[in-house]
Coordinates of C-alpha atoms (C1' of nucleotides) in Angstrom, one line a residue:
Chain U
M1 CA -149.2 22.4 171.8
A2 CA -151.7 21.0 169.3
K3 CA -153.4 19.0 172.1
I4 CA -154.4 22.2 173.9
R5 CA -155.7 23.7 170.7
E6 CA -157.9 20.7 169.9
R7 CA -159.2 20.4 173.4
N8 CA -160.1 24.1 173.6
R9 CA -161.8 24.1 170.2
E10 CA -163.8 21.1 171.4
L11 CA -164.8 22.8 174.6
I12 CA -165.9 25.9 172.8
I13 CA -167.9 24.0 170.1
R14 CA -169.7 22.1 172.8
A15 CA -170.7 25.2 174.7
A16 CA -171.6 27.0 171.5
S17 CA -173.9 24.2 170.4
K18 CA -175.9 24.7 173.6
V19 CA -176.0 28.5 173.4
F20 CA -176.8 28.6 169.7
A21 CA -179.5 26.0 170.1
E22 CA -181.2 27.8 173.0
Q23 CA -180.8 31.4 171.7
G24 CA -180.4 31.2 168.0
F25 CA -177.4 32.6 166.1
A26 CA -178.2 36.3 166.4
A27 CA -179.3 36.2 170.0
A28 CA -176.4 34.1 171.1
K29 CA -173.6 36.2 172.8
T30 CA -170.1 35.1 172.5
V31 CA -169.4 36.2 176.0
D32 CA -172.0 33.6 177.2
I33 CA -170.4 30.9 175.1
G34 CA -167.1 31.8 176.7
E35 CA -168.5 31.6 180.2
L36 CA -170.1 28.2 179.6
A37 CA -166.8 26.9 178.1
G38 CA -164.8 28.5 180.8
V39 CA -162.6 30.7 178.6
P40 CA -162.6 34.5 178.1
K41 CA -164.4 35.8 175.1
A42 CA -161.2 36.9 173.4
N43 CA -160.1 33.2 173.2
I44 CA -163.1 32.4 171.1
Y45 CA -162.0 34.9 168.6
Y46 CA -158.4 33.6 168.8
Y47 CA -159.6 30.1 167.9
F48 CA -162.4 30.8 165.5
K49 CA -161.7 34.3 164.3
T50 CA -165.4 35.2 163.9
K51 CA -168.8 34.2 165.4
Q52 CA -169.8 33.0 162.0
N53 CA -166.9 30.6 161.8
L54 CA -167.7 29.2 165.2
Y55 CA -171.3 28.7 164.1
S56 CA -170.3 26.9 160.9
S57 CA -168.1 24.6 163.0
V58 CA -171.1 23.7 165.2
L59 CA -173.1 23.1 162.1
E60 CA -170.5 20.8 160.6
S61 CA -170.3 18.8 163.8
V62 CA -173.8 17.4 163.2
I63 CA -173.5 16.8 159.4
E64 CA -171.5 13.7 159.6
P65 CA -173.9 11.7 161.9
L66 CA -176.8 13.1 159.8
L67 CA -175.3 11.7 156.6
A68 CA -174.3 8.4 158.3
A69 CA -177.9 7.8 159.4
S70 CA -178.8 6.8 155.8
D71 CA -176.4 3.9 155.8
P72 CA -179.1 1.4 156.6
F73 CA -180.6 2.0 153.2
Y74 CA -177.6 0.5 151.5
E75 CA -176.6 -2.1 154.1
H76 CA -180.0 -3.9 154.0
D77 CA -181.9 -5.1 151.0
D78 CA -185.0 -5.9 153.2
P79 CA -187.1 -2.7 153.4
R80 CA -188.4 -3.7 156.8
V81 CA -185.0 -3.9 158.3
A82 CA -183.6 -0.9 156.4
L83 CA -186.5 1.5 157.3
T84 CA -186.5 0.3 161.0
E85 CA -182.7 0.9 161.3
Y86 CA -183.0 4.2 159.5
I87 CA -185.7 5.5 161.9
R88 CA -183.8 4.2 164.9
A89 CA -180.7 6.0 163.7
K90 CA -182.6 9.3 163.2
V91 CA -184.2 9.1 166.7
K92 CA -180.8 8.4 168.2
I93 CA -179.4 11.6 166.7
S94 CA -182.2 13.6 168.3
Q95 CA -181.4 11.9 171.6
Q96 CA -177.7 12.1 171.5
Q97 CA -177.1 15.5 169.8
P98 CA -180.2 17.5 170.7
Y99 CA -178.3 20.9 170.6
A100 CA -176.7 20.3 167.3
S101 CA -180.0 19.0 165.9
K102 CA -181.7 22.2 166.9
V103 CA -179.0 24.4 165.4
F104 CA -179.3 22.4 162.2
A105 CA -183.1 22.7 162.2
S106 CA -183.0 26.4 162.8
E107 CA -180.5 26.8 160.0
I108 CA -182.8 25.0 157.6
M109 CA -185.9 26.8 158.8
H110 CA -184.3 30.1 157.9
G111 CA -183.3 29.0 154.4
A112 CA -179.9 27.6 155.2
P113 CA -178.0 30.9 154.8
H114 CA -174.8 29.5 156.3
L115 CA -174.8 25.9 155.1
P116 CA -171.9 25.3 152.8
P117 CA -173.3 24.6 149.3
E118 CA -171.3 21.5 148.9
I119 CA -172.9 20.0 152.0
A120 CA -176.4 21.0 150.8
E121 CA -175.5 19.3 147.5
Q122 CA -174.3 16.2 149.3
M123 CA -177.5 15.9 151.3
L124 CA -179.5 16.4 148.2
Q125 CA -177.7 13.6 146.4
Q126 CA -178.2 11.3 149.3
T127 CA -181.9 12.1 149.4
R128 CA -182.1 11.2 145.7
Q129 CA -180.4 7.9 146.3
S130 CA -182.7 7.1 149.3
S131 CA -185.7 7.9 147.2
A132 CA -184.6 5.7 144.4
R133 CA -184.0 2.9 146.9
I134 CA -187.6 3.2 148.2
Q135 CA -188.9 3.4 144.6
D136 CA -187.0 0.2 143.9
W137 CA -188.7 -1.6 146.8
I138 CA -192.1 -0.4 145.5
D139 CA -191.3 -1.6 142.0
R140 CA -190.4 -5.0 143.4
G141 CA -193.8 -5.2 145.2
L142 CA -192.2 -5.0 148.6
M143 CA -194.1 -1.8 149.6
A144 CA -197.3 -0.1 148.7
P145 CA -196.8 2.7 146.1
V146 CA -196.1 5.9 148.0
D147 CA -194.3 9.0 147.1
P148 CA -190.7 8.3 148.4
Q149 CA -189.9 11.9 148.9
H150 CA -192.9 12.6 151.0
L151 CA -192.3 9.5 153.0
L152 CA -188.8 10.8 153.8
F153 CA -190.1 14.2 154.8
T154 CA -192.5 12.5 157.3
I155 CA -189.7 10.4 158.7
W156 CA -187.3 13.3 159.0
A157 CA -190.0 15.5 160.7
S158 CA -191.3 12.9 163.1
T159 CA -187.8 11.8 164.3
Q160 CA -186.3 15.3 164.5
T161 CA -189.2 16.6 166.5
Y162 CA -188.0 14.8 169.6
A163 CA -185.0 17.1 169.6
D164 CA -186.4 20.3 168.1
F165 CA -189.6 20.5 170.0
D166 CA -188.5 18.9 173.2
W167 CA -190.1 21.7 175.2
Q168 CA -193.5 20.9 173.9
I169 CA -193.0 17.1 174.3
T170 CA -191.7 17.2 177.9
R171 CA -194.6 19.5 178.8
V172 CA -197.2 17.1 177.3
T173 CA -195.6 14.0 178.8
G174 CA -195.2 15.8 182.1
K175 CA -191.5 14.8 182.4
D176 CA -188.6 16.9 183.2
Q177 CA -186.6 15.4 180.4
L178 CA -187.1 12.5 178.0
E179 CA -185.7 9.1 178.9
E180 CA -184.5 6.2 177.0
E181 CA -187.9 4.5 177.0
D182 CA -189.5 7.6 175.5
Y183 CA -187.2 7.6 172.6
Q184 CA -187.8 3.9 172.3
A185 CA -191.5 4.4 172.3
A186 CA -191.2 7.2 169.7
A187 CA -189.1 5.0 167.3
D188 CA -191.5 2.1 167.8
L189 CA -194.5 4.2 166.9
I190 CA -192.9 5.8 163.8
C191 CA -191.7 2.3 162.7
Q192 CA -195.2 1.0 163.1
L193 CA -196.8 3.8 161.1
V194 CA -194.3 3.5 158.3
L195 CA -194.2 -0.3 158.1
K196 CA -197.9 -0.9 158.4
G197 CA -198.8 2.3 156.6
C198 CA -196.7 1.4 153.6
E199 CA -197.6 -2.3 153.8
V200 CA -193.9 -3.2 153.9
K201 CA -193.1 -6.9 153.3
S202 CA -189.9 -8.8 153.6
P203 CA -188.5 -10.1 150.3
Chain Z
M1 CA -209.4 57.5 163.3
A2 CA -209.7 54.0 164.6
K3 CA -209.9 52.6 161.0
I4 CA -206.4 53.8 160.2
R5 CA -205.1 52.5 163.4
E6 CA -206.4 49.0 162.8
R7 CA -205.3 49.0 159.2
N8 CA -201.8 50.0 160.0
R9 CA -201.5 47.5 162.8
E10 CA -202.6 44.8 160.4
L11 CA -200.1 45.9 157.8
I12 CA -197.2 45.9 160.3
I13 CA -198.1 42.5 161.8
R14 CA -198.3 41.0 158.3
A15 CA -194.8 42.4 157.4
A16 CA -193.5 41.4 160.8
S17 CA -194.6 37.8 160.4
K18 CA -192.5 37.5 157.3
V19 CA -189.4 39.1 158.7
F20 CA -189.6 37.3 162.0
A21 CA -190.1 34.0 160.2
E22 CA -187.2 34.5 157.9
Q23 CA -184.7 36.1 160.3
G24 CA -185.8 35.0 163.8
F25 CA -186.6 37.4 166.6
A26 CA -183.2 38.7 167.4
A27 CA -182.0 39.0 163.8
A28 CA -185.1 40.8 162.6
K29 CA -184.6 44.5 162.3
T30 CA -187.5 46.8 162.9
V31 CA -186.4 49.0 160.1
D32 CA -186.8 46.1 157.7
I33 CA -190.3 45.4 159.0
G34 CA -191.1 49.0 158.5
E35 CA -189.8 49.0 154.9
L36 CA -191.8 45.9 154.0
A37 CA -194.9 47.4 155.6
G38 CA -194.3 50.7 153.9
V39 CA -194.1 52.8 157.1
P40 CA -191.1 54.4 158.8
K41 CA -189.6 52.6 161.7
A42 CA -190.8 55.1 164.3
N43 CA -194.4 54.3 163.5
I44 CA -193.8 50.7 164.5
Y45 CA -192.9 51.9 167.9
Y46 CA -195.8 54.3 167.9
Y47 CA -198.2 51.4 167.4
F48 CA -196.5 48.6 169.3
K49 CA -194.2 50.4 171.8
T50 CA -191.5 47.7 171.7
K51 CA -190.2 45.0 169.3
Q52 CA -191.3 42.4 171.9
N53 CA -194.9 43.6 171.8
L54 CA -194.9 43.4 168.1
Y55 CA -193.5 39.9 168.2
S56 CA -196.2 38.8 170.8
S57 CA -198.9 40.2 168.5
V58 CA -197.6 38.1 165.6
L59 CA -197.5 35.0 167.9
E60 CA -201.1 35.5 169.0
S61 CA -202.2 35.8 165.4
V62 CA -201.5 32.2 164.8
I63 CA -202.8 30.7 168.0
E64 CA -206.5 30.8 167.1
P65 CA -206.2 28.8 163.8
L66 CA -203.9 26.4 165.6
L67 CA -206.4 25.7 168.4
A68 CA -209.3 25.5 165.9
A69 CA -207.5 22.7 164.0
S70 CA -208.4 20.3 166.8
D71 CA -212.2 20.8 166.2
P72 CA -212.5 17.6 164.1
F73 CA -211.8 15.5 167.2
Y74 CA -215.0 16.6 168.7
E75 CA -217.1 17.0 165.5
H76 CA -216.7 13.4 164.4
D77 CA -217.1 10.2 166.3
D78 CA -215.6 8.2 163.5
P79 CA -211.8 8.1 164.0
R80 CA -211.3 7.7 160.3
V81 CA -213.1 10.9 159.5
A82 CA -211.8 12.8 162.6
L83 CA -208.1 12.0 162.0
T84 CA -208.4 12.7 158.3
E85 CA -210.0 16.1 158.9
Y86 CA -207.4 16.9 161.6
I87 CA -204.5 16.1 159.4
R88 CA -206.0 18.1 156.5
A89 CA -206.6 21.1 158.8
K90 CA -203.0 21.0 160.1
V91 CA -201.5 20.8 156.6
K92 CA -203.8 23.7 155.5
I93 CA -202.3 25.9 158.3
S94 CA -198.8 25.1 157.0
Q95 CA -200.0 26.1 153.5
Q96 CA -202.0 29.2 154.4
Q97 CA -199.9 30.7 157.2
P98 CA -196.4 29.6 156.6
Y99 CA -194.8 32.6 158.2
A100 CA -196.8 32.5 161.4
S101 CA -196.2 28.8 161.6
K102 CA -192.5 29.3 161.4
V103 CA -192.6 32.0 164.1
F104 CA -194.5 29.7 166.3
A105 CA -192.2 26.7 165.6
S106 CA -189.1 28.9 166.4
E107 CA -190.7 30.1 169.6
I108 CA -191.4 26.5 170.8
M109 CA -187.9 25.4 169.7
H110 CA -186.3 28.0 172.0
G111 CA -188.4 27.0 175.0
A112 CA -191.4 29.3 174.4
P113 CA -189.9 32.2 176.3
H114 CA -192.5 34.7 175.0
L115 CA -195.6 32.5 174.9
P116 CA -198.2 33.7 177.4
P117 CA -198.6 31.0 180.1
E118 CA -202.4 30.9 179.7
I119 CA -202.0 30.1 176.0
A120 CA -199.5 27.3 176.8
E121 CA -201.9 26.0 179.4
Q122 CA -204.8 26.1 176.9
M123 CA -202.8 24.1 174.3
L124 CA -201.8 21.6 176.9
Q125 CA -205.5 21.1 178.0
Q126 CA -206.4 20.6 174.4
T127 CA -203.7 18.0 173.9
R128 CA -205.0 16.1 176.9
Q129 CA -208.5 16.1 175.5
S130 CA -207.3 15.0 172.1
S131 CA -205.3 12.2 173.7
A132 CA -208.3 11.1 175.7
R133 CA -210.4 11.0 172.5
I134 CA -207.8 8.8 170.8
Q135 CA -207.6 6.5 173.9
D136 CA -211.4 6.2 173.8
W137 CA -211.3 5.0 170.2
I138 CA -208.6 2.5 171.1
D139 CA -210.7 1.2 174.1
R140 CA -213.6 0.8 171.8
G141 CA -211.5 -1.3 169.4
L142 CA -211.6 1.2 166.6
M143 CA -207.8 1.6 166.5
A144 CA -204.8 -0.5 167.3
P145 CA -203.3 0.3 170.8
V146 CA -200.8 3.1 170.2
D147 CA -199.6 5.8 172.6
P148 CA -201.9 8.8 171.8
Q149 CA -199.4 11.4 172.8
H150 CA -196.7 10.1 170.5
L151 CA -199.2 9.8 167.7
L152 CA -200.0 13.5 168.1
F153 CA -196.3 14.4 168.1
T154 CA -195.9 12.6 164.8
I155 CA -198.9 14.2 163.3
W156 CA -197.8 17.7 164.5
A157 CA -194.3 17.2 163.2
S158 CA -195.1 15.8 159.8
T159 CA -197.8 18.4 159.0
Q160 CA -195.8 21.4 160.3
T161 CA -192.7 20.4 158.4
Y162 CA -194.3 21.6 155.2
A163 CA -194.2 25.2 156.6
D164 CA -191.1 25.1 158.8
F165 CA -188.7 23.2 156.5
D166 CA -190.0 24.4 153.1
W167 CA -186.5 25.3 152.0
Q168 CA -185.5 21.6 152.3
I169 CA -188.7 20.4 150.7
T170 CA -188.6 22.7 147.7
R171 CA -185.0 21.8 147.1
V172 CA -185.7 18.1 147.1
T173 CA -188.8 18.3 145.0
G174 CA -187.0 20.7 142.7
K175 CA -189.9 23.2 142.8
D176 CA -189.7 26.9 143.3
Q177 CA -192.6 26.7 145.7
L178 CA -195.0 24.1 146.8
E179 CA -198.3 23.9 145.0
E180 CA -201.8 22.8 146.0
E181 CA -201.1 19.3 144.7
D182 CA -198.0 19.0 146.9
Y183 CA -199.9 19.8 150.0
Q184 CA -202.6 17.4 148.9
A185 CA -200.1 14.6 148.4
A186 CA -198.5 15.3 151.8
A187 CA -201.9 15.1 153.6
D188 CA -202.8 12.0 151.7
L189 CA -199.6 10.2 152.7
I190 CA -199.8 11.2 156.3
C191 CA -203.4 10.1 156.4
Q192 CA -202.4 6.8 154.9
L193 CA -199.6 6.2 157.4
V194 CA -201.8 7.1 160.4
L195 CA -205.0 5.3 159.3
K196 CA -203.3 2.1 158.1
G197 CA -200.5 2.3 160.6
C198 CA -203.0 2.4 163.5
E199 CA -205.5 0.0 161.8
V200 CA -208.3 2.6 162.1
K201 CA -211.8 1.3 161.5
S202 CA -215.1 3.0 161.2
P203 CA -217.6 2.3 164.0
Chain X
dG1 C1' -200.8 60.4 163.0
dT2 C1' -196.3 60.8 160.5
dC3 C1' -191.4 61.2 160.1
dT4 C1' -186.3 62.8 160.8
dA5 C1' -182.6 63.1 163.7
dT6 C1' -180.5 61.5 167.7
dA7 C1' -179.7 59.4 172.1
dA8 C1' -178.6 55.2 174.7
dG9 C1' -177.0 50.8 175.1
dG10 C1' -175.1 46.6 173.8
dT11 C1' -172.1 43.3 171.1
dG12 C1' -168.6 41.7 167.8
dA13 C1' -164.0 42.2 167.2
dT14 C1' -159.1 43.7 168.3
dA15 C1' -154.8 45.6 170.4
dG16 C1' -151.4 44.8 173.3
dA17 C1' -149.6 43.4 178.0
dC18 C1' -148.5 39.1 180.2
Chain R
dG1 C1' -151.6 30.8 174.4
dT2 C1' -154.2 33.8 177.7
dC3 C1' -156.7 37.7 179.1
dT4 C1' -158.0 42.8 180.0
dA5 C1' -159.3 47.1 178.2
dT6 C1' -161.2 49.4 174.5
dC7 C1' -162.9 50.5 169.9
dA8 C1' -166.3 50.6 166.3
dC9 C1' -170.5 49.7 164.8
dC10 C1' -175.3 48.6 164.8
dT11 C1' -180.0 48.6 166.6
dT12 C1' -183.7 49.7 169.7
dA13 C1' -186.1 53.4 171.2
dT14 C1' -187.4 58.3 171.7
dA15 C1' -187.7 63.5 171.2
dG16 C1' -189.7 66.8 168.8
dA17 C1' -190.9 69.2 164.3
dC18 C1' -194.5 68.8 161.0

DNA sequence: GTCTATAAGGTGATAGAC
DNA sequence: GTCTATCACCTTATAGAC
């Protein structure tokens, strides 16, 4: 039954996200993933054939939301609104998909050896379009002249850090885990730095 | 002879930094570290006893510069100068110690399982002091009221990203590797966002 | 101090019964 | 589709000659 197949794949991917995020690809043991998912190890190989395939599936599960986060750049002509929405979307991903975010970060940090080239290309294209959009706002005098690429790097880093380095952040804030208001405060500060820092105006 | 011992330890740690940074702890093979360092695998175990010990040594090699980067907070009373110097120091670490930076980032990302507790405590204390310093500037009307901790998170993230996610950054910028001017541009933009974004004034 | 050969242990992957 | 038993391989770590 196809239903069972889909459900089990989903269960395994969810468990794998957590284990890969916490241990890294090489240190992650398929037996642990199986235990967390509630299935014997052999079933993982039945569904995904190899550990690599499972890892790729986890990776792909975060790609779609990651790409969708850029939508605000094209939905809003007002840079103030677009940048605010973009930053909020990025923070939301860190909040809602912390494991997949970590897996993605780890993949990039090690040179993206398992990222399908077409996905890397797709993300690169999107970055070019986002940069061009920012440059357009600058040309129209709606923002101070900044390097669009470096601005994007800063936004990526400061929004993703709430997923990737949550250990550090929870230690400093003294909380067991981050709450809604923390993510809110994070997004607000990043928005403030970007909007004021780039002197963003409404058209 | 003690000289030989020191020299070999140094050679091995340097090689290990690179391999651990590129592969992660579990995926790194001691035989690869040995090859890169120009010594047979057995010598690594002779000098460091275990792979874990070697990893800890690499980790410790980056702690000192990391802690020293906060000095500007106490050397300058002017927040404009202090923050600028701090950001420059952080970017410089990404530039000059990219491998160690990655190893440290990876360690934090996985919950710092190998970071000695006293070092974690030391970094936490330093963060508290830096936060207090920022709060003091705010209280004296030299900066807009922002959450000092979140400001630090953003600075950490956006400066470290030039080491940790260099693959992504070189791809987007289209360069083989980042050059002096790129790090300069990065530091300048981050300074601009922080100084303007927080409305930092000189006393 | 250096290096080769080998031991010991663990993990990905599969065969085959149910 | 599920699961147990097992194989095959790889890597850490060490023993012992030089």
